[in-house]
Structures are given as structure tokens and as C-alpha cells.
PDB file of C-alpha atoms in Angstrom:
ATOM      1  CA  UNK A  44      -0.019  -0.129   0.083  1.00 79.00           C
ATOM      2  CA  UNK A  45       1.373   3.335  -0.691  1.00 87.00           C
ATOM      3  CA  UNK A  46       1.266   6.216   1.848  1.00 92.00           C
ATOM      4  CA  UNK A  47       2.603   9.843   2.211  1.00 95.00           C
ATOM      5  CA  UNK A  48       3.471  11.635   5.384  1.00 96.00           C
ATOM      6  CA  UNK A  49       3.953  15.410   6.076  1.00 97.00           C
ATOM      7  CA  UNK A  50       5.355  15.508   9.536  1.00 96.00           C
ATOM      8  CA  UNK A  51       4.666  19.009  10.393  1.00 96.00           C
ATOM      9  CA  UNK A  52       1.047  20.702  10.944  1.00 96.00           C
ATOM     10  CA  UNK A  53       2.152  23.886  10.760  1.00 97.00           C
ATOM     11  CA  UNK A  54       5.866  25.849   9.168  1.00 98.00           C
ATOM     12  CA  UNK A  55       6.424  29.271   9.909  1.00 98.00           C
ATOM     13  CA  UNK A  56       9.262  31.734   8.022  1.00 98.00           C
ATOM     14  CA  UNK A  57      10.086  35.122   7.597  1.00 98.00           C
ATOM     15  CA  UNK A  58       9.244  36.790   4.730  1.00 98.00           C
ATOM     16  CA  UNK A  59      12.332  36.595   2.519  1.00 97.00           C
ATOM     17  CA  UNK A  60      13.943  33.420   3.800  1.00 98.00           C
ATOM     18  CA  UNK A  61      14.157  30.324   2.387  1.00 98.00           C
ATOM     19  CA  UNK A  62      11.115  27.517   3.042  1.00 97.00           C
ATOM     20  CA  UNK A  63      10.896  24.243   3.162  1.00 98.00           C
ATOM     21  CA  UNK A  64       7.997  21.937   3.700  1.00 98.00           C
ATOM     22  CA  UNK A  65       8.276  18.371   4.312  1.00 98.00           C
ATOM     23  CA  UNK A  66       7.206  14.970   2.212  1.00 98.00           C
ATOM     24  CA  UNK A  67       8.289  11.398   2.576  1.00 98.00           C
ATOM     25  CA  UNK A  68       6.517   8.698   0.918  1.00 96.00           C
ATOM     26  CA  UNK A  69       6.048   4.770   0.876  1.00 93.00           C
ATOM     27  CA  UNK A  70       5.174   2.736  -2.601  1.00 89.00           C
ATOM     28  CA  UNK A  71       6.079  -0.429  -3.543  1.00 83.00           C
ATOM     29  CA  UNK A  72       7.971   0.881  -6.927  1.00 82.00           C
ATOM     30  CA  UNK A  73       9.116   4.501  -8.253  1.00 85.00           C
ATOM     31  CA  UNK A  74       6.837   6.837  -7.229  1.00 89.00           C
ATOM     32  CA  UNK A  75       4.832   9.807  -8.926  1.00 92.00           C
ATOM     33  CA  UNK A  76       4.993  12.440  -6.518  1.00 95.00           C
ATOM     34  CA  UNK A  77       3.188  15.898  -6.525  1.00 96.00           C
ATOM     35  CA  UNK A  78       2.606  18.919  -4.797  1.00 98.00           C
ATOM     36  CA  UNK A  79      -0.571  21.039  -4.691  1.00 98.00           C
ATOM     37  CA  UNK A  80      -1.335  24.267  -2.884  1.00 98.00           C
ATOM     38  CA  UNK A  81      -5.064  25.198  -1.237  1.00 97.00           C
ATOM     39  CA  UNK A  82      -5.698  28.380  -0.361  1.00 96.00           C
ATOM     40  CA  UNK A  83      -8.641  29.054   1.672  1.00 92.00           C
ATOM     41  CA  UNK A  84     -12.352  28.049   0.836  1.00 90.00           C
ATOM     42  CA  UNK A  85     -10.714  27.202  -2.253  1.00 94.00           C
ATOM     43  CA  UNK A  86      -9.709  23.936  -4.018  1.00 95.00           C
ATOM     44  CA  UNK A  87      -6.167  22.474  -4.447  1.00 97.00           C
ATOM     45  CA  UNK A  88      -4.107  24.049  -7.384  1.00 97.00           C
ATOM     46  CA  UNK A  89      -1.513  21.952  -8.792  1.00 96.00           C
ATOM     47  CA  UNK A  90       2.243  23.410  -8.308  1.00 97.00           C
ATOM     48  CA  UNK A  91       4.637  20.541  -9.396  1.00 96.00           C
ATOM     49  CA  UNK A  92       5.376  16.798 -10.287  1.00 95.00           C
ATOM     50  CA  UNK A  93       8.040  14.274 -10.563  1.00 95.00           C
ATOM     51  CA  UNK A  94       8.030  11.523 -12.390  1.00 90.00           C
ATOM     52  CA  UNK A  95      11.579  10.487 -13.897  1.00 87.00           C
ATOM     53  CA  UNK A  96      14.658  12.411 -14.602  1.00 87.00           C
ATOM     54  CA  UNK A  97      16.428  15.280 -12.773  1.00 90.00           C
ATOM     55  CA  UNK A  98      15.774  14.870  -9.156  1.00 93.00           C
ATOM     56  CA  UNK A  99      15.319  19.024  -8.739  1.00 96.00           C
ATOM     57  CA  UNK A 100      11.826  19.623 -10.665  1.00 96.00           C
ATOM     58  CA  UNK A 101      10.836  23.177 -10.634  1.00 96.00           C
ATOM     59  CA  UNK A 102       7.060  24.474 -10.652  1.00 95.00           C
ATOM     60  CA  UNK A 103       5.123  27.102 -10.466  1.00 93.00           C
ATOM     61  CA  UNK A 104       5.329  30.525  -8.405  1.00 94.00           C
ATOM     62  CA  UNK A 105       9.047  29.861  -7.863  1.00 96.00           C
ATOM     63  CA  UNK A 106       8.665  26.140  -5.966  1.00 97.00           C
ATOM     64  CA  UNK A 107      10.433  23.815  -6.511  1.00 98.00           C
ATOM     65  CA  UNK A 108      11.375  20.076  -4.796  1.00 98.00           C
ATOM     66  CA  UNK A 109      14.011  17.862  -4.442  1.00 96.00           C
ATOM     67  CA  UNK A 110      12.946  13.799  -5.136  1.00 96.00           C
ATOM     68  CA  UNK A 111      15.395  11.657  -2.984  1.00 96.00           C
ATOM     69  CA  UNK A 112      15.030   8.100  -3.899  1.00 94.00           C
ATOM     70  CA  UNK A 113      17.091   6.883  -0.955  1.00 94.00           C
ATOM     71  CA  UNK A 114      15.537   8.939   1.538  1.00 96.00           C
ATOM     72  CA  UNK A 115      11.864   8.552  -0.158  1.00 96.00           C
ATOM     73  CA  UNK A 116      11.600  12.191   0.638  1.00 97.00           C
ATOM     74  CA  UNK A 117      10.073  15.030  -1.932  1.00 98.00           C
ATOM     75  CA  UNK A 118      10.254  18.161   0.186  1.00 98.00           C
ATOM     76  CA  UNK A 119       9.082  21.507  -1.104  1.00 98.00           C
ATOM     77  CA  UNK A 120      11.061  24.334  -1.515  1.00 98.00           C
ATOM     78  CA  UNK A 121      11.230  27.915  -2.020  1.00 98.00           C
ATOM     79  CA  UNK A 122      14.501  30.477  -2.427  1.00 97.00           C
ATOM     80  CA  UNK A 123      12.733  33.677  -0.244  1.00 97.00           C
ATOM     81  CA  UNK A 124       9.225  33.445   1.053  1.00 98.00           C
ATOM     82  CA  UNK A 125       6.207  35.674  -0.373  1.00 97.00           C
ATOM     83  CA  UNK A 126       3.469  36.419   2.317  1.00 97.00           C
ATOM     84  CA  UNK A 127       1.279  35.162  -0.361  1.00 97.00           C
ATOM     85  CA  UNK A 128       2.343  32.013  -0.522  1.00 97.00           C
ATOM     86  CA  UNK A 129       1.016  31.305   3.191  1.00 98.00           C
ATOM     87  CA  UNK A 130      -1.758  28.093   2.416  1.00 97.00           C
ATOM     88  CA  UNK A 131      -1.985  24.828   2.956  1.00 97.00           C
ATOM     89  CA  UNK A 132       0.194  22.793   0.912  1.00 98.00           C
ATOM     90  CA  UNK A 133      -0.233  18.927   0.069  1.00 97.00           C
ATOM     91  CA  UNK A 134       1.951  16.336  -1.184  1.00 97.00           C
ATOM     92  CA  UNK A 135       0.477  13.464  -2.972  1.00 96.00           C
ATOM     93  CA  UNK A 136       1.668  10.256  -4.414  1.00 93.00           C
ATOM     94  CA  UNK A 137       0.432   7.394  -6.969  1.00 88.00           C
ATOM     95  CA  UNK A 138       2.041   4.329  -7.752  1.00 80.00           C
ATOM     96  CA  UNK A 139       2.209   3.853 -11.089  1.00 73.00           C
ATOM     97  CA  UNK A 140       2.587   0.095 -11.367  1.00 70.00           C
ATOM     98  CA  UNK A 141      -0.515  -0.323  -9.188  1.00 65.00           C
ATOM     99  CA  UNK A 142      -2.393  -1.313 -12.321  1.00 60.00           C
ATOM    100  CA  UNK A 143      -5.914  -0.212 -13.470  1.00 60.00           C
ATOM    101  CA  UNK A 144      -7.198   2.676 -11.591  1.00 66.00           C
ATOM    102  CA  UNK A 145      -4.185   4.486  -9.892  1.00 68.00           C
ATOM    103  CA  UNK A 146      -5.162   5.927  -6.805  1.00 80.00           C
ATOM    104  CA  UNK A 147      -3.833   9.276  -5.860  1.00 89.00           C
ATOM    105  CA  UNK A 148      -3.080   9.412  -1.597  1.00 91.00           C
ATOM    106  CA  UNK A 149      -2.582  12.620  -0.364  1.00 94.00           C
ATOM    107  CA  UNK A 150      -0.903  13.629   2.571  1.00 95.00           C
ATOM    108  CA  UNK A 151      -2.766  15.398   5.492  1.00 95.00           C
ATOM    109  CA  UNK A 152      -1.304  19.352   4.397  1.00 96.00           C
ATOM    110  CA  UNK A 153       1.135  21.729   6.105  1.00 97.00           C
ATOM    111  CA  UNK A 154      -0.031  25.072   6.847  1.00 97.00           C
ATOM    112  CA  UNK A 155       2.375  27.694   6.094  1.00 98.00           C
ATOM    113  CA  UNK A 156       2.874  30.893   7.560  1.00 98.00           C
ATOM    114  CA  UNK A 157       4.997  33.572   5.991  1.00 98.00           C
ATOM    115  CA  UNK A 158       5.456  36.263   8.663  1.00 97.00           C
ATOM    116  CA  UNK A 159       5.838  39.956   7.287  1.00 96.00           C
TER     117      UNK A 159
ATOM    118  CA  UNK B1115     -11.439  29.039 -19.592  1.00 65.00           C
ATOM    119  CA  UNK B1116     -11.487  25.310 -18.944  1.00 73.00           C
ATOM    120  CA  UNK B1117     -12.366  24.436 -15.522  1.00 94.00           C
ATOM    121  CA  UNK B1118     -14.310  22.419 -12.545  1.00 97.00           C
ATOM    122  CA  UNK B1119     -17.057  24.447 -11.640  1.00 97.00           C
ATOM    123  CA  UNK B1120     -18.938  22.893  -7.931  1.00 98.00           C
ATOM    124  CA  UNK B1121     -21.815  23.982  -6.673  1.00 96.00           C
ATOM    125  CA  UNK B1122     -23.342  25.257  -4.688  1.00 96.00           C
ATOM    126  CA  UNK B1123     -20.822  26.961  -2.494  1.00 96.00           C
ATOM    127  CA  UNK B1124     -22.621  26.673   0.646  1.00 96.00           C
ATOM    128  CA  UNK B1125     -25.429  23.834   1.422  1.00 94.00           C
ATOM    129  CA  UNK B1126     -27.218  23.076   4.399  1.00 92.00           C
ATOM    130  CA  UNK B1127     -29.131  19.623   5.014  1.00 88.00           C
ATOM    131  CA  UNK B1128     -31.761  18.826   7.446  1.00 88.00           C
ATOM    132  CA  UNK B1129     -31.934  15.541   9.153  1.00 83.00           C
ATOM    133  CA  UNK B1130     -33.055  13.057   6.765  1.00 86.00           C
ATOM    134  CA  UNK B1131     -32.910  14.691   3.893  1.00 91.00           C
ATOM    135  CA  UNK B1132     -30.394  14.121   0.559  1.00 94.00           C
ATOM    136  CA  UNK B1133     -28.910  16.591  -0.798  1.00 95.00           C
ATOM    137  CA  UNK B1134     -27.022  16.737  -4.371  1.00 97.00           C
ATOM    138  CA  UNK B1135     -23.638  18.332  -4.953  1.00 97.00           C
ATOM    139  CA  UNK B1136     -23.272  19.515  -8.708  1.00 98.00           C
ATOM    140  CA  UNK B1137     -19.584  19.199 -10.627  1.00 98.00           C
ATOM    141  CA  UNK B1138     -19.400  20.284 -14.064  1.00 98.00           C
ATOM    142  CA  UNK B1139     -15.917  20.300 -16.276  1.00 97.00           C
ATOM    143  CA  UNK B1140     -15.012  21.398 -19.582  1.00 96.00           C
ATOM    144  CA  UNK B1141     -11.528  20.116 -19.825  1.00 94.00           C
ATOM    145  CA  UNK B1142     -12.568  16.875 -21.588  1.00 93.00           C
ATOM    146  CA  UNK B1143     -11.339  14.844 -18.914  1.00 92.00           C
ATOM    147  CA  UNK B1144     -12.139  11.196 -18.782  1.00 91.00           C
ATOM    148  CA  UNK B1145     -11.755  10.661 -15.028  1.00 92.00           C
ATOM    149  CA  UNK B1146     -13.652  12.383 -12.108  1.00 95.00           C
ATOM    150  CA  UNK B1147     -13.451  12.040  -8.605  1.00 95.00           C
ATOM    151  CA  UNK B1148     -14.695  12.958  -5.486  1.00 97.00           C
ATOM    152  CA  UNK B1149     -13.054  14.241  -1.644  1.00 97.00           C
ATOM    153  CA  UNK B1150     -14.218  14.985   1.159  1.00 97.00           C
ATOM    154  CA  UNK B1151     -11.823  17.307   3.128  1.00 96.00           C
ATOM    155  CA  UNK B1152     -11.940  17.214   7.343  1.00 94.00           C
ATOM    156  CA  UNK B1153      -9.376  19.259   9.071  1.00 85.00           C
ATOM    157  CA  UNK B1154      -6.420  17.742   9.914  1.00 80.00           C
ATOM    158  CA  UNK B1155      -7.191  14.975   7.669  1.00 83.00           C
ATOM    159  CA  UNK B1156      -6.444  15.702   4.174  1.00 87.00           C
ATOM    160  CA  UNK B1157      -8.621  14.216   1.494  1.00 94.00           C
ATOM    161  CA  UNK B1158     -10.273  11.268   1.757  1.00 94.00           C
ATOM    162  CA  UNK B1159     -11.877   9.680  -1.639  1.00 94.00           C
ATOM    163  CA  UNK B1160     -15.543   9.201  -1.924  1.00 97.00           C
ATOM    164  CA  UNK B1161     -16.179   7.824  -5.510  1.00 96.00           C
ATOM    165  CA  UNK B1162     -14.330   7.740  -8.877  1.00 94.00           C
ATOM    166  CA  UNK B1163     -15.345   7.378 -12.329  1.00 94.00           C
ATOM    167  CA  UNK B1164     -12.934   6.886 -15.619  1.00 90.00           C
ATOM    168  CA  UNK B1165     -15.315   6.618 -18.145  1.00 91.00           C
ATOM    169  CA  UNK B1166     -19.431   7.416 -18.576  1.00 95.00           C
ATOM    170  CA  UNK B1167     -21.688   5.094 -16.766  1.00 95.00           C
ATOM    171  CA  UNK B1168     -18.915   3.408 -14.672  1.00 94.00           C
ATOM    172  CA  UNK B1169     -17.932   4.473 -11.290  1.00 95.00           C
ATOM    173  CA  UNK B1170     -16.100   2.817  -8.659  1.00 93.00           C
ATOM    174  CA  UNK B1171     -16.147   3.216  -4.539  1.00 94.00           C
ATOM    175  CA  UNK B1172     -13.136   4.928  -2.960  1.00 92.00           C
ATOM    176  CA  UNK B1173     -12.408   4.769   0.995  1.00 91.00           C
ATOM    177  CA  UNK B1174     -15.454   6.232   2.529  1.00 96.00           C
ATOM    178  CA  UNK B1175     -18.341   5.807  -0.268  1.00 97.00           C
ATOM    179  CA  UNK B1176     -21.023   4.535   2.813  1.00 96.00           C
ATOM    180  CA  UNK B1177     -23.635   7.006   2.618  1.00 96.00           C
ATOM    181  CA  UNK B1178     -22.947   8.895  -0.983  1.00 97.00           C
ATOM    182  CA  UNK B1179     -24.117   7.674  -4.533  1.00 97.00           C
ATOM    183  CA  UNK B1180     -23.055   9.338  -7.628  1.00 98.00           C
ATOM    184  CA  UNK B1181     -23.935   9.257 -10.989  1.00 97.00           C
ATOM    185  CA  UNK B1182     -21.970   9.779 -14.538  1.00 97.00           C
ATOM    186  CA  UNK B1183     -24.486   9.832 -17.111  1.00 97.00           C
ATOM    187  CA  UNK B1184     -22.236  12.974 -19.018  1.00 96.00           C
ATOM    188  CA  UNK B1185     -18.791  13.019 -19.597  1.00 96.00           C
ATOM    189  CA  UNK B1186     -19.084  16.342 -18.143  1.00 97.00           C
ATOM    190  CA  UNK B1187     -20.931  15.602 -15.340  1.00 98.00           C
ATOM    191  CA  UNK B1188     -20.362  13.923 -11.943  1.00 98.00           C
ATOM    192  CA  UNK B1189     -23.182  14.703  -9.327  1.00 98.00           C
ATOM    193  CA  UNK B1190     -22.727  13.264  -5.951  1.00 98.00           C
ATOM    194  CA  UNK B1191     -25.396  12.604  -3.621  1.00 97.00           C
ATOM    195  CA  UNK B1192     -24.750  12.751   0.170  1.00 96.00           C
ATOM    196  CA  UNK B1193     -27.615  10.779   1.279  1.00 94.00           C
ATOM    197  CA  UNK B1194     -29.736  10.756   5.194  1.00 90.00           C
ATOM    198  CA  UNK B1195     -27.048   7.444   5.928  1.00 90.00           C
ATOM    199  CA  UNK B1196     -23.997   9.951   5.883  1.00 90.00           C
ATOM    200  CA  UNK B1197     -24.570  10.457   9.646  1.00 87.00           C
ATOM    201  CA  UNK B1198     -21.143  13.120   9.559  1.00 91.00           C
ATOM    202  CA  UNK B1199     -21.736  14.780   6.533  1.00 93.00           C
ATOM    203  CA  UNK B1200     -20.506  18.189   7.905  1.00 94.00           C
ATOM    204  CA  UNK B1201     -17.633  18.606   5.340  1.00 96.00           C
ATOM    205  CA  UNK B1202     -15.404  20.391   2.487  1.00 97.00           C
ATOM    206  CA  UNK B1203     -16.357  18.491  -0.849  1.00 98.00           C
ATOM    207  CA  UNK B1204     -13.852  18.644  -3.270  1.00 98.00           C
ATOM    208  CA  UNK B1205     -14.748  17.728  -7.334  1.00 98.00           C
ATOM    209  CA  UNK B1206     -11.843  16.971  -9.322  1.00 96.00           C
ATOM    210  CA  UNK B1207     -10.998  15.684 -12.765  1.00 94.00           C
ATOM    211  CA  UNK B1208      -7.731  14.577 -14.589  1.00 91.00           C
ATOM    212  CA  UNK B1209      -6.908  12.855 -17.840  1.00 88.00           C
ATOM    213  CA  UNK B1210      -6.067   8.788 -18.217  1.00 81.00           C
ATOM    214  CA  UNK B1211      -2.652   7.957 -19.615  1.00 69.00           C
ATOM    215  CA  UNK B1212      -0.378   5.373 -18.734  1.00 61.00           C
ATOM    216  CA  UNK B1213       2.883   6.513 -17.573  1.00 58.00           C
ATOM    217  CA  UNK B1214       2.221  10.309 -18.253  1.00 63.00           C
ATOM    218  CA  UNK B1215       1.460  11.202 -14.494  1.00 81.00           C
ATOM    219  CA  UNK B1216      -1.101  13.560 -15.131  1.00 86.00           C
ATOM    220  CA  UNK B1217      -2.071  15.884 -12.008  1.00 90.00           C
ATOM    221  CA  UNK B1218      -5.518  16.331 -10.767  1.00 92.00           C
ATOM    222  CA  UNK B1219      -7.763  19.403 -11.385  1.00 94.00           C
ATOM    223  CA  UNK B1220      -9.802  20.851  -8.567  1.00 97.00           C
ATOM    224  CA  UNK B1221     -13.118  23.100  -8.335  1.00 97.00           C
ATOM    225  CA  UNK B1222     -13.199  25.652  -5.740  1.00 96.00           C
ATOM    226  CA  UNK B1223     -15.716  22.919  -3.078  1.00 97.00           C
ATOM    227  CA  UNK B1224     -19.098  22.643  -1.748  1.00 97.00           C
ATOM    228  CA  UNK B1225     -19.087  23.354   1.915  1.00 96.00           C
ATOM    229  CA  UNK B1226     -21.849  21.372   3.469  1.00 95.00           C
ATOM    230  CA  UNK B1227     -23.099  21.810   6.853  1.00 93.00           C
ATOM    231  CA  UNK B1228     -26.340  20.326   8.929  1.00 87.00           C
ATOM    232  CA  UNK B1229     -29.020  22.508  10.119  1.00 82.00           C
TER     233      UNK B1229
END
């Protein structure tokens, strides 16, 4: 069975500082990994994904994520945080070799608070 | 602009009442999904559909029903059997392409509360 963990319920960072939101996963094979962002009372918006290739993936709004197979992690990063980055962030995993319907498993979310 | 439209944005249910949440997409996606979001629990899959006239139960289907009569539409009915329906409900859609890692696209949700 596949799973994903976001160990921090909330991350606080000062505006202009680098930010990291952590994610670890468990799948039987090579994973597909995703990051989404959710603003209050809105749906999730896709930020970036890792399928294969370069371990550093770049996405929307200046975000990037680093895939680390040995540590089974896929941490979200941004070099300089903005107040407008404050939101709820979800990591998600899919096992492409599960056959048939490829279920996506979402983490419980990490609330990012960027302090002015 | 293409996207997913969920309506209504807010919905109130009385005891013993069934309510239906609407989800329409114009992205020409084959797959559609319903999730329930509760604080601190992430997203839990209720139902999904990969093709018209076919759908499958997700992890928490009890007390819910769906239909998929058109590719664009995937309404969710919260029945009176669902004893704890208060939640934020999200509809999503995606392409189905093996090996392509297609992300899901989400609507802006319906917040359901009990009167």
C-alpha cells in the first residue's frame, strides 16, 4: 500500500527567508509525486510533479522540489518566501505500477505561515 | 477558460434529507473524482469514475451515491445514511494516460453543514 507523510502541521517562516515543507512517501515501486497548494475556501492547485529524470523539479510561483530516492522524500522548497505563499500545502503520491485505477494518496497537509 | 465548476458553494442539510452536489468540467477529462476534506485529515476519496456510466467506490463511499451520465458531469448525492456529512467536498478531474503522471484539477469545493 502507498502512503505519504507530512510531519509538520505548520511551518512558520519570515518573509524573504527560504522555506521548506517536508514530505516522505512509501510505495512499492518508483513513485509519481505531486505538490498542491490550497488557499482558504478554494480547491487544490497543482504546483509541480516528479515522474522521472532530474531530481530537482521546478514548478509554479517559484517553487521547486527535490526528489530523494534513498530517503524517500520529496520536500517542497522556495528560495525566498512571500506573504502570499501562506496557504495549505499537500503532498501526494501515486504508484504507476499499481494497475487499473491509479489511486492518488494525499498527505494531511502542512499550513505555511509567512510572517511579514 | 476550461475548468471545474462546483455548486453550490455552501449547502445546508436537514435531518433525513438527501442533498446533491454538482460538479461540471469542460476540460474533456475522462476521469472524475469526489473527495471529502476534514480538518487535519487531508483528502479522502469517496467515488471515482474513469468513463461514462461507470464509477467505483473509494475509501469512504458509505452514505454517498454518484452518477456519470455525461462525460462532463459527476454529481454527488449525500444521503441521510451519512451521519456525519459536515465537511468540505472537492470534485476533481484528470486525463487518463498511462505513464504520463497527469495531475488532478480541482473545483473550488462545496461546504456542507447540518442544520
